[in-house]
Coordinates of C-alpha atoms in Angstrom, one line a residue:
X1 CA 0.0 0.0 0.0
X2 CA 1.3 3.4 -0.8
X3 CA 1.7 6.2 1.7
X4 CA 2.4 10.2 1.4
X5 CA 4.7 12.3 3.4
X6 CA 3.2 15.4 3.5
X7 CA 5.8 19.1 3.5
X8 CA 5.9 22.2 2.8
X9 CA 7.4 21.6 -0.9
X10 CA 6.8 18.3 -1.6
X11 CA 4.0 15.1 -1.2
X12 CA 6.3 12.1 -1.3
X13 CA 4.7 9.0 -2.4
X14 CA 6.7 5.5 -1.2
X15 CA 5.6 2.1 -0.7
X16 CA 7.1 -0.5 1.6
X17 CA 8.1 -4.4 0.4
X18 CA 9.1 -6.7 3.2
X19 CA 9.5 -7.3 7.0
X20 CA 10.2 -3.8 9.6
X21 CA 13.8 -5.9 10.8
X22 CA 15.2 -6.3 7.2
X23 CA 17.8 -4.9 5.7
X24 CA 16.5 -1.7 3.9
X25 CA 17.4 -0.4 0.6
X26 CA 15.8 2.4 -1.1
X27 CA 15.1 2.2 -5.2
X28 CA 15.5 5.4 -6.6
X29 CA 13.5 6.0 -10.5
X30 CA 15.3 7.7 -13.5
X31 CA 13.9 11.0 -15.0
X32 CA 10.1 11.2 -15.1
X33 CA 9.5 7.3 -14.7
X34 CA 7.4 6.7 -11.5
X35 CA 8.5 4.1 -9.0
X36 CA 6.6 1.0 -10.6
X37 CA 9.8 0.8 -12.8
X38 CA 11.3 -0.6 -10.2
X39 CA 8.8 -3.5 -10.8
X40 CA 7.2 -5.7 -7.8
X41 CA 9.2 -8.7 -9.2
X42 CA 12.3 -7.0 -8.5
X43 CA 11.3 -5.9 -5.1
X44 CA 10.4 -9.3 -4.0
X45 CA 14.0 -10.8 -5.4
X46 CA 15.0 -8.0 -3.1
X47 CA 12.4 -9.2 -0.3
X48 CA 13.5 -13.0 -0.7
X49 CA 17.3 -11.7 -0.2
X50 CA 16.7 -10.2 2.8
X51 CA 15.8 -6.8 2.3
X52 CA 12.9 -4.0 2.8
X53 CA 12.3 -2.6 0.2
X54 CA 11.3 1.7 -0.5
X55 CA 10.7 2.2 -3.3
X56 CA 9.3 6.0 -4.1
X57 CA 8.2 8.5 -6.8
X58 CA 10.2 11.3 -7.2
X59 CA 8.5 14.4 -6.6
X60 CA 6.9 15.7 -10.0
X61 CA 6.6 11.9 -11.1
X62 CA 3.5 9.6 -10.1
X63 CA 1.9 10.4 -7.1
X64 CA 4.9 12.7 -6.1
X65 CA 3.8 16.1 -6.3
X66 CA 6.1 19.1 -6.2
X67 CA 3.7 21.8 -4.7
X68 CA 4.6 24.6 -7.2
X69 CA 2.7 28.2 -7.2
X70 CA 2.6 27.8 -11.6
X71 CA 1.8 24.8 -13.1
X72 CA 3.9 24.2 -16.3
X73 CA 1.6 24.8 -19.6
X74 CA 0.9 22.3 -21.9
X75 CA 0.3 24.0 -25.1
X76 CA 3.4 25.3 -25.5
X77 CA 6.7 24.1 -27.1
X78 CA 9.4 22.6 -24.9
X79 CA 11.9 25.1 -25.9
X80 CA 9.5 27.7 -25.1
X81 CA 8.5 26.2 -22.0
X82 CA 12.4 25.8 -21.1
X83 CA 13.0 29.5 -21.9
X84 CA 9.9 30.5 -19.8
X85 CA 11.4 28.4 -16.6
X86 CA 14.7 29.2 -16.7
X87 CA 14.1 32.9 -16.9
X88 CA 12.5 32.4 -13.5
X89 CA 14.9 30.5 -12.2
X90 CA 15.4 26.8 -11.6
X91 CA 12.1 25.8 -9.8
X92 CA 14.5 22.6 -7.6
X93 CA 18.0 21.2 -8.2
X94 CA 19.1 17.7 -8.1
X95 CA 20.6 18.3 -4.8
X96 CA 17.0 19.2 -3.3
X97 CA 15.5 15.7 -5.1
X98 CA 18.6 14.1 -3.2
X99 CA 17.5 15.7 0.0
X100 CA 13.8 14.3 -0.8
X101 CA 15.6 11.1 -0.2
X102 CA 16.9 11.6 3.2
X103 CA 13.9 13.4 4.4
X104 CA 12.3 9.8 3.5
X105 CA 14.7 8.0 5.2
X106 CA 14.3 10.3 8.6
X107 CA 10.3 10.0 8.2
X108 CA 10.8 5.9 8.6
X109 CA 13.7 6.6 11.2
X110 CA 16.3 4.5 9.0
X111 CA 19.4 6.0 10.0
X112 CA 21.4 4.1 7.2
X113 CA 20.2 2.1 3.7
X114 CA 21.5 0.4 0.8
X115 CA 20.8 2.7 -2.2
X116 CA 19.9 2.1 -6.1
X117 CA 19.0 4.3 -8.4
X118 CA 18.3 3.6 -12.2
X119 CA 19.2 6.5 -15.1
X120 CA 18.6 9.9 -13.5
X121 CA 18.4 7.9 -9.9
X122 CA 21.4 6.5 -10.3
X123 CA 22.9 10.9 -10.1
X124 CA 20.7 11.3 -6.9
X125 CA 22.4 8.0 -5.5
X126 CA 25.8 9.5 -6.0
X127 CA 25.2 12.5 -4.7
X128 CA 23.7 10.6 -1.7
X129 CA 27.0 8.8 -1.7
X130 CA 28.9 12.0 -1.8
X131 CA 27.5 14.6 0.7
X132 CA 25.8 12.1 3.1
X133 CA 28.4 8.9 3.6
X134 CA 26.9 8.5 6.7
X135 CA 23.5 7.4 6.0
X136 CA 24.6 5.3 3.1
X137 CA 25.6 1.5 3.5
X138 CA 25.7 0.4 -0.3
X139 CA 25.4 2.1 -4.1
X140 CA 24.2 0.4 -7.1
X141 CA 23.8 2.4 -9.9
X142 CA 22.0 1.2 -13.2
X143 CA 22.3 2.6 -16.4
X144 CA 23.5 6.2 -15.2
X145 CA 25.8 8.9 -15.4
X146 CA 28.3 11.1 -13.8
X147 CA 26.9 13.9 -16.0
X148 CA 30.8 14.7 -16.9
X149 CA 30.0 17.0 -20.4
X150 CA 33.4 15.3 -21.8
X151 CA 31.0 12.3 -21.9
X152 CA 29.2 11.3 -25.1
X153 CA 25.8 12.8 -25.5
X154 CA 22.8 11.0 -26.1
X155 CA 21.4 10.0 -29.4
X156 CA 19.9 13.1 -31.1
X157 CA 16.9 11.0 -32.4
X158 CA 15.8 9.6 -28.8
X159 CA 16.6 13.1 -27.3
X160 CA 14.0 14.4 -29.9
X161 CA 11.4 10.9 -28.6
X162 CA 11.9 12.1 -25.2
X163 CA 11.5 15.7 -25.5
X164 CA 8.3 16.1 -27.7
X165 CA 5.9 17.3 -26.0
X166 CA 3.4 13.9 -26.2
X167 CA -0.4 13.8 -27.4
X168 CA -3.1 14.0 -24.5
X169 CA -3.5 11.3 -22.9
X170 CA -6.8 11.8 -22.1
X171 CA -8.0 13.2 -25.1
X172 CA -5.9 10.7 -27.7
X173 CA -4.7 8.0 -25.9
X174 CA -4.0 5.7 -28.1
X175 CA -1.7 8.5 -30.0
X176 CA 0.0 8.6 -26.4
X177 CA 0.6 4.9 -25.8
X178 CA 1.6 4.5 -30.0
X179 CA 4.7 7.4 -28.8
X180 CA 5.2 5.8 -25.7
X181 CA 6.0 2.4 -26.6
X182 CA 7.8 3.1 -29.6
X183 CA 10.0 4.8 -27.4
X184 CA 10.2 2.0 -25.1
X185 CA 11.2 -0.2 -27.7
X186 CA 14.0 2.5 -29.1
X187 CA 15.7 2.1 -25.9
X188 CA 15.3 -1.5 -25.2
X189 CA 18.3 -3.4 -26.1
X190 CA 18.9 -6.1 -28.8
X191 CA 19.7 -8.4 -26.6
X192 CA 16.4 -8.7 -24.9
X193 CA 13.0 -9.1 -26.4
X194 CA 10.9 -6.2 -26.0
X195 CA 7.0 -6.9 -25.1
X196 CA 4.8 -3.9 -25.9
X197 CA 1.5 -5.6 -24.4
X198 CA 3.7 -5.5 -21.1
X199 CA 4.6 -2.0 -21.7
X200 CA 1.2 -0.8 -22.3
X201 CA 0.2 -2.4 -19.1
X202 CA 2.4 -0.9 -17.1
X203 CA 2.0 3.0 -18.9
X204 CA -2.0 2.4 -18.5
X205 CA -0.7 2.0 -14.5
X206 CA 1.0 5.3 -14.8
X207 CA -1.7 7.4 -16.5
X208 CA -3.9 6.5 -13.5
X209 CA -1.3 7.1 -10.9
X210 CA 0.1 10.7 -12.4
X211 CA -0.9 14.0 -10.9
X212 CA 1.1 16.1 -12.0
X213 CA 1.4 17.3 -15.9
X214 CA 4.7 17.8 -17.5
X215 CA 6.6 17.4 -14.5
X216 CA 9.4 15.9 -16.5
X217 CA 10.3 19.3 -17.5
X218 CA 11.3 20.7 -13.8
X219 CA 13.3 17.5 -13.6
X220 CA 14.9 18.1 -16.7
X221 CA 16.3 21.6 -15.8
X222 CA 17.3 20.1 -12.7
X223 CA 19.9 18.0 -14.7
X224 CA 20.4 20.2 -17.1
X225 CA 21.5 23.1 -14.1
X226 CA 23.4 20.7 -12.2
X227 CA 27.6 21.6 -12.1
X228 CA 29.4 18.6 -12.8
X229 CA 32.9 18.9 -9.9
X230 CA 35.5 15.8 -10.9
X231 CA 36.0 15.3 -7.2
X232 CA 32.7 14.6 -6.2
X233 CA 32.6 10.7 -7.0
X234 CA 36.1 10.3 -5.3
X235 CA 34.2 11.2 -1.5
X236 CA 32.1 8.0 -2.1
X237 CA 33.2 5.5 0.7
X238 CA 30.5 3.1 0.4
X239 CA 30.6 -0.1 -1.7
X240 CA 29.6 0.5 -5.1
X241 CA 28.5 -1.4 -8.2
X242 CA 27.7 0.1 -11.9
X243 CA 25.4 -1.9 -14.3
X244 CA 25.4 -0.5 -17.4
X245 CA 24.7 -2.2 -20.5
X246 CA 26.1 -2.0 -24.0
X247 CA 23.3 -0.7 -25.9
X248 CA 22.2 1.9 -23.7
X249 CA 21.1 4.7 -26.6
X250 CA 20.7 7.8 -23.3
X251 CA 23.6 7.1 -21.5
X252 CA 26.2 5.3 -23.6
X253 CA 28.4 2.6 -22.0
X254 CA 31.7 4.9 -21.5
X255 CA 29.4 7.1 -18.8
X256 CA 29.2 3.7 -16.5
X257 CA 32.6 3.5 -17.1
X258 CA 33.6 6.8 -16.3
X259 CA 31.6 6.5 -13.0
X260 CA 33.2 3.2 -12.1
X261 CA 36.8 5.0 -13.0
X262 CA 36.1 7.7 -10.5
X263 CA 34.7 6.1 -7.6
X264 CA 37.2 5.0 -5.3
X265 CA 36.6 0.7 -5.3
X266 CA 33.9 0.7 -7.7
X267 CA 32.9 -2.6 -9.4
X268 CA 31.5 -2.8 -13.2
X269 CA 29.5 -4.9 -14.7
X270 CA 28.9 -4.6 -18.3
X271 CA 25.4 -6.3 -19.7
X272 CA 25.9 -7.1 -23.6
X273 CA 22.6 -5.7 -24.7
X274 CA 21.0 -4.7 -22.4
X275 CA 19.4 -0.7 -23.2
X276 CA 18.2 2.1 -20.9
X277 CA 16.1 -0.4 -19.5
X278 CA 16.1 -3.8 -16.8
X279 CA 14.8 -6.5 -18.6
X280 CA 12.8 -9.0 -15.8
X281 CA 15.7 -11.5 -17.4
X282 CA 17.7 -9.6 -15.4
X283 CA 16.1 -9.6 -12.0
X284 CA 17.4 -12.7 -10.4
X285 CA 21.2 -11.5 -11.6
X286 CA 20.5 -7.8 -10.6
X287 CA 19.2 -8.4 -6.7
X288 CA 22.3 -11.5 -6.4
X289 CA 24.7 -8.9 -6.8
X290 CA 22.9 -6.2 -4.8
X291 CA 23.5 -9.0 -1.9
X292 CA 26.8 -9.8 -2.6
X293 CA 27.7 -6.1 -2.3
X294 CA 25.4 -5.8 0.8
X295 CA 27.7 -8.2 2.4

C-alpha cells in the first residue's frame, strides 16, 4: 500500500516491500518514470534476499507532487517552455531531489540504507553517496551517469522521442501509448526481447497514478543546471557497483565506465545488450549482486 509524506514543498509517495527488521534499501527511478519501474518482481528478489524494500516516486513523477505556485503549460513548445522556466529561475536542483531522499529515510527513522538508483536515480544515488556517507551503507547504480560534459551525449533522435511534448493522454490515448511504446522499444536493447503488451500495461498504470502534468520538464532543468565537480565521486566510501549495459542509446556505456573510474573501489558490470532499461531477465542476476555487495 502506498503512503504520502506530507511538507511544505513536496508530497512524497513511497511504498514498503518486506519485513520492519530487514535490511532496507531504497530504489530510486530515472527522469520522469514513476516508481513502478522498479517492478514488484524485483522488489520481492530484493524481499526474498533479505531486504525491505522503499521504493518512491520522485516528486513531479506519479503520485509525487512538487507543490509549485505555476503549473507548467501544456500547449506550449518545450523550448518555449524551457525559456519561460529558466528565466524564473530553476524551480528545484538535483541536490533538493537528493534531500527528498533523506527526508524519507528520517520520516521511517532509517538511520542508514542500501541505495539504487536507475538512469537519473542512479545521479541522486551518488550525490547521496557524496554529501551524506553517513547514511549510506551500499550504491548500485543502473544505467547512469556522472553527467561529466566530456562524456558522449545521447542519441539526437531519442533526445528528440523524449522531448516532444506527447499527445493528450486523455484526449488521444491511443496517439500517447503508440509514442510511448515506440520509445520503449528504441531504448530496449537487442539483446532482450521487448513486449509492448507489457509495456502498455504498465503505462496504462501510470496514467492513473500521475498528478502532475509535465513534470518531466522541472526534472529536466534540474539535470540540465546541475555543475558537474570531478571530485565529487572520489568522496564516495561506500561499496559501489555500476550496471550499465552496451546498448544503452541515453547514457552510452563509457558514462558507467567513467563512474566506475572515478569512484574510489567501484565494481562494473557490463550487460551485452542490455538498453536504458532492466529486462525481468535480469532480475534474479541484478538483486544477487545487490546481496553480494550488501555483504
Amino acid at each position: 500500500m502506498t503512503k504520502i509524506i506530507h511538507t511544505k514543498e513536496v508530497d512524497l509517495c513511497y511504498e514498503i516491500f518486506g519485513e520492519d527488521h530487514q535490511q532496507n534499501i531504497v530504489l530510486i527511478p530515472g527522469l520522469g518514470s514513476q516508481m513502478i519501474r522498479w517492478d514488484a518482481a524485483l522488489c520481492e528478489h530484493l524481499v526474498e534476499k533479505g531486504f525491505r524494500v522503499i521504493r518512491f516516486d520522485n516528486r513531479d513523477s506519479g503520485s509525487s507532487v512538487f507543490n509549485a505556485k505555476k503549473e507548467i503549460p501544456s500547449d506550449k513548445g518545450i523550448e518555449e517552455i524551457f525559456a519561460a522556466l529558466s528565466k524564473e529561475g530553476v524551480p528545484y536542483s538535483l541536490m533538493d531531489m537528493t534531500n527528498d531522499v533523506i527526508r524519507l529515510l528520517d520520516h521511517l527513522n532509517i538511520k542508514q540504507a542500501h541505495i539504487a538508483g536507475r538512469s537519473m536515480g542512479g545521479i541522486i544515488a551518488q550525490l547521496l553517496g557524496s554529501y551524506y556517507p553517513e547514511r549510506v551503507l551500499s550504491l548500485t547504480i543502473i544505467m547512469s551517469t556522472s553527467l561529466n560534459p566530456s562524456l558522449p551525449k545521447p542519441d539526437p533522435e531519442v533526445m528528440a522521442m523524449m522531448t516532444r511534448v506527447p499527445a493528450d493522454p486523455v484526449l488521444h490515448k491511443e496517439e500517447y501509448l503508440r509514442e510511448k511504446i515506440r520509445f520503449a522499444e528504441r531504448i530496449s536493447g537487442s539483446g532482450y526481447v521487448f513486449d509492448p503488451n507489457l509495456e502498455t500495461v504498465l503505462l496504462e498504470q501510470e496514467l492513473t497514478r500521475t498528478k502532475t502534468k509535465n513534470g518531466i520538464i522541472r526534472q529536466l532543468l534540474a539535470m540540465g543546471s546541475f555543475q558537474y565537480d570531478p571530485e565529487l565521486l572520489k568522496k564516495i566510501i561506500a561499496p559501489a557497483l555500476i550496471i550499465h549495459g552496451t546498448d544503452d542509446p541515453i547514457f552510452h556505456l563509457e558514462c558507467g565506465k567513467d563512474i566506475a573510474d572515478a569512484i574510489p573501489g567501484a565494481e562494473l558490470i557490463i550487460i551485452k545488450g542490455m538498453g536504458h532499461s532492466i529486462p525481468a531477465e535480469l532480475y534474479d542476476f541484478i538483486s544477487n549482486k545487490i546481496t553480494d555487495l550488501a555483504k
